[in-house]
Amino acid sequence: MTTASTTATQAELKAARVPLGWRDSCSALLLPLNVCRKQKFYVPWECDHERHTYEKCQYDDYMSRMTQLAKQKREQAEAGDA
């Protein structure tokens, strides 16, 4: 689940030159991942932990949004039946 601690400030994101499309609820996890990638010259197996943490956050965020959407659709269907 995402929390406020996984969101970086706009100043941090701007300093790290993160594109607007990547500035989401998991943005604070993206910053150390990008630092690791640059330090390790983008070798795929070097930043596994950071990548896994970031991708898990993205997945949890997606699942949360899909759960909310399903609940919203269910409520609309129930309101339409009534």
PDB file of C-alpha atoms in Angstrom:
ATOM      1  CA  MET A   1       0.000   0.000   0.000  1.00  0.00           C
ATOM      2  CA  THR A   2       1.297   3.479  -0.742  1.00  0.00           C
ATOM      3  CA  THR A   3       1.859   6.023   1.967  1.00  0.00           C
ATOM      4  CA  ALA A   4       2.977   9.617   2.189  1.00  0.00           C
ATOM      5  CA  SER A   5       6.552   8.392   2.767  1.00  0.00           C
ATOM      6  CA  THR A   6       6.688   7.003  -0.788  1.00  0.00           C
ATOM      7  CA  THR A   7       6.018  10.394  -2.374  1.00  0.00           C
ATOM      8  CA  ALA A   8       8.921  12.745  -3.005  1.00  0.00           C
ATOM      9  CA  THR A   9       8.525  16.515  -2.971  1.00  0.00           C
ATOM     10  CA  GLN A  10       8.333  18.426  -6.231  1.00  0.00           C
ATOM     11  CA  ALA A  11      11.672  20.084  -5.430  1.00  0.00           C
ATOM     12  CA  GLU A  12      13.375  16.693  -4.996  1.00  0.00           C
ATOM     13  CA  LEU A  13      11.876  15.397  -8.228  1.00  0.00           C
ATOM     14  CA  LYS A  14      12.865  18.510 -10.127  1.00  0.00           C
ATOM     15  CA  ALA A  15      16.436  18.325  -8.771  1.00  0.00           C
ATOM     16  CA  ALA A  16      16.628  14.676  -9.848  1.00  0.00           C
ATOM     17  CA  ARG A  17      15.191  15.622 -13.264  1.00  0.00           C
ATOM     18  CA  VAL A  18      12.383  13.079 -13.054  1.00  0.00           C
ATOM     19  CA  PRO A  19       9.917  13.478 -15.958  1.00  0.00           C
ATOM     20  CA  LEU A  20       6.361  14.500 -15.061  1.00  0.00           C
ATOM     21  CA  GLY A  21       4.960  11.147 -16.159  1.00  0.00           C
ATOM     22  CA  TRP A  22       6.967   9.352 -13.464  1.00  0.00           C
ATOM     23  CA  ARG A  23       5.975  11.671 -10.611  1.00  0.00           C
ATOM     24  CA  ASP A  24       3.424   9.506  -8.857  1.00  0.00           C
ATOM     25  CA  SER A  25       2.792   8.026  -5.431  1.00  0.00           C
ATOM     26  CA  CYS A  26       5.941   5.864  -5.678  1.00  0.00           C
ATOM     27  CA  SER A  27       8.260   8.657  -6.763  1.00  0.00           C
ATOM     28  CA  ALA A  28      10.388   8.589  -3.591  1.00  0.00           C
ATOM     29  CA  LEU A  29      11.357   5.001  -4.431  1.00  0.00           C
ATOM     30  CA  LEU A  30      12.331   5.969  -7.958  1.00  0.00           C
ATOM     31  CA  LEU A  31      15.016   8.410  -6.797  1.00  0.00           C
ATOM     32  CA  PRO A  32      17.334   5.834  -5.151  1.00  0.00           C
ATOM     33  CA  LEU A  33      16.670   3.414  -8.018  1.00  0.00           C
ATOM     34  CA  ASN A  34      17.838   5.965 -10.573  1.00  0.00           C
ATOM     35  CA  VAL A  35      20.903   6.810  -8.453  1.00  0.00           C
ATOM     36  CA  CYS A  36      21.782   3.116  -8.255  1.00  0.00           C
ATOM     37  CA  ARG A  37      21.276   2.681 -11.987  1.00  0.00           C
ATOM     38  CA  LYS A  38      23.597   5.573 -12.791  1.00  0.00           C
ATOM     39  CA  GLN A  39      26.270   4.395 -10.341  1.00  0.00           C
ATOM     40  CA  LYS A  40      26.162   0.838 -11.699  1.00  0.00           C
ATOM     41  CA  PHE A  41      26.023   1.930 -15.364  1.00  0.00           C
ATOM     42  CA  TYR A  42      22.522   0.449 -15.837  1.00  0.00           C
ATOM     43  CA  VAL A  43      23.676  -3.148 -15.323  1.00  0.00           C
ATOM     44  CA  PRO A  44      20.343  -4.995 -14.931  1.00  0.00           C
ATOM     45  CA  TRP A  45      21.253  -7.264 -12.010  1.00  0.00           C
ATOM     46  CA  GLU A  46      22.887  -4.612  -9.814  1.00  0.00           C
ATOM     47  CA  CYS A  47      19.828  -2.729  -8.504  1.00  0.00           C
ATOM     48  CA  ASP A  48      17.455  -5.641  -7.953  1.00  0.00           C
ATOM     49  CA  HIS A  49      16.304  -4.633  -4.478  1.00  0.00           C
ATOM     50  CA  GLU A  50      15.547  -1.021  -5.428  1.00  0.00           C
ATOM     51  CA  ARG A  51      13.777  -2.110  -8.632  1.00  0.00           C
ATOM     52  CA  HIS A  52      11.714  -4.721  -6.824  1.00  0.00           C
ATOM     53  CA  THR A  53      10.677  -2.201  -4.150  1.00  0.00           C
ATOM     54  CA  TYR A  54       9.652   0.342  -6.789  1.00  0.00           C
ATOM     55  CA  GLU A  55       7.756  -2.210  -8.907  1.00  0.00           C
ATOM     56  CA  LYS A  56       5.963  -3.572  -5.811  1.00  0.00           C
ATOM     57  CA  CYS A  57       4.821  -0.053  -4.970  1.00  0.00           C
ATOM     58  CA  GLN A  58       3.594   0.418  -8.552  1.00  0.00           C
ATOM     59  CA  TYR A  59       1.720  -2.901  -8.416  1.00  0.00           C
ATOM     60  CA  ASP A  60       0.120  -2.096  -5.047  1.00  0.00           C
ATOM     61  CA  ASP A  61      -0.959   1.298  -6.367  1.00  0.00           C
ATOM     62  CA  TYR A  62      -2.477  -0.340  -9.476  1.00  0.00           C
ATOM     63  CA  MET A  63      -4.341  -2.927  -7.405  1.00  0.00           C
ATOM     64  CA  SER A  64      -5.678  -0.206  -5.106  1.00  0.00           C
ATOM     65  CA  ARG A  65      -6.984   1.796  -8.068  1.00  0.00           C
ATOM     66  CA  MET A  66      -8.596  -1.276  -9.653  1.00  0.00           C
ATOM     67  CA  THR A  67     -10.280  -2.171  -6.340  1.00  0.00           C
ATOM     68  CA  GLN A  68     -11.653   1.356  -6.067  1.00  0.00           C
ATOM     69  CA  LEU A  69     -12.883   1.212  -9.679  1.00  0.00           C
ATOM     70  CA  ALA A  70     -14.631  -2.123  -9.117  1.00  0.00           C
ATOM     71  CA  LYS A  71     -16.290  -0.764  -5.983  1.00  0.00           C
ATOM     72  CA  GLN A  72     -17.401   2.359  -7.858  1.00  0.00           C
ATOM     73  CA  LYS A  73     -18.858   0.290 -10.718  1.00  0.00           C
ATOM     74  CA  ARG A  74     -20.639  -1.989  -8.240  1.00  0.00           C
ATOM     75  CA  GLU A  75     -22.169   1.013  -6.449  1.00  0.00           C
ATOM     76  CA  GLN A  76     -23.321   2.498  -9.765  1.00  0.00           C
ATOM     77  CA  ALA A  77     -24.895  -0.820 -10.772  1.00  0.00           C
ATOM     78  CA  GLU A  78     -26.702  -1.060  -7.430  1.00  0.00           C
ATOM     79  CA  ALA A  79     -27.934   2.527  -7.732  1.00  0.00           C
ATOM     80  CA  GLY A  80     -29.183   1.768 -11.272  1.00  0.00           C
ATOM     81  CA  ASP A  81     -31.144  -1.267 -10.036  1.00  0.00           C
ATOM     82  CA  ALA A  82     -32.844   0.637  -7.240  1.00  0.00           C
TER      83      ALA A  82
END
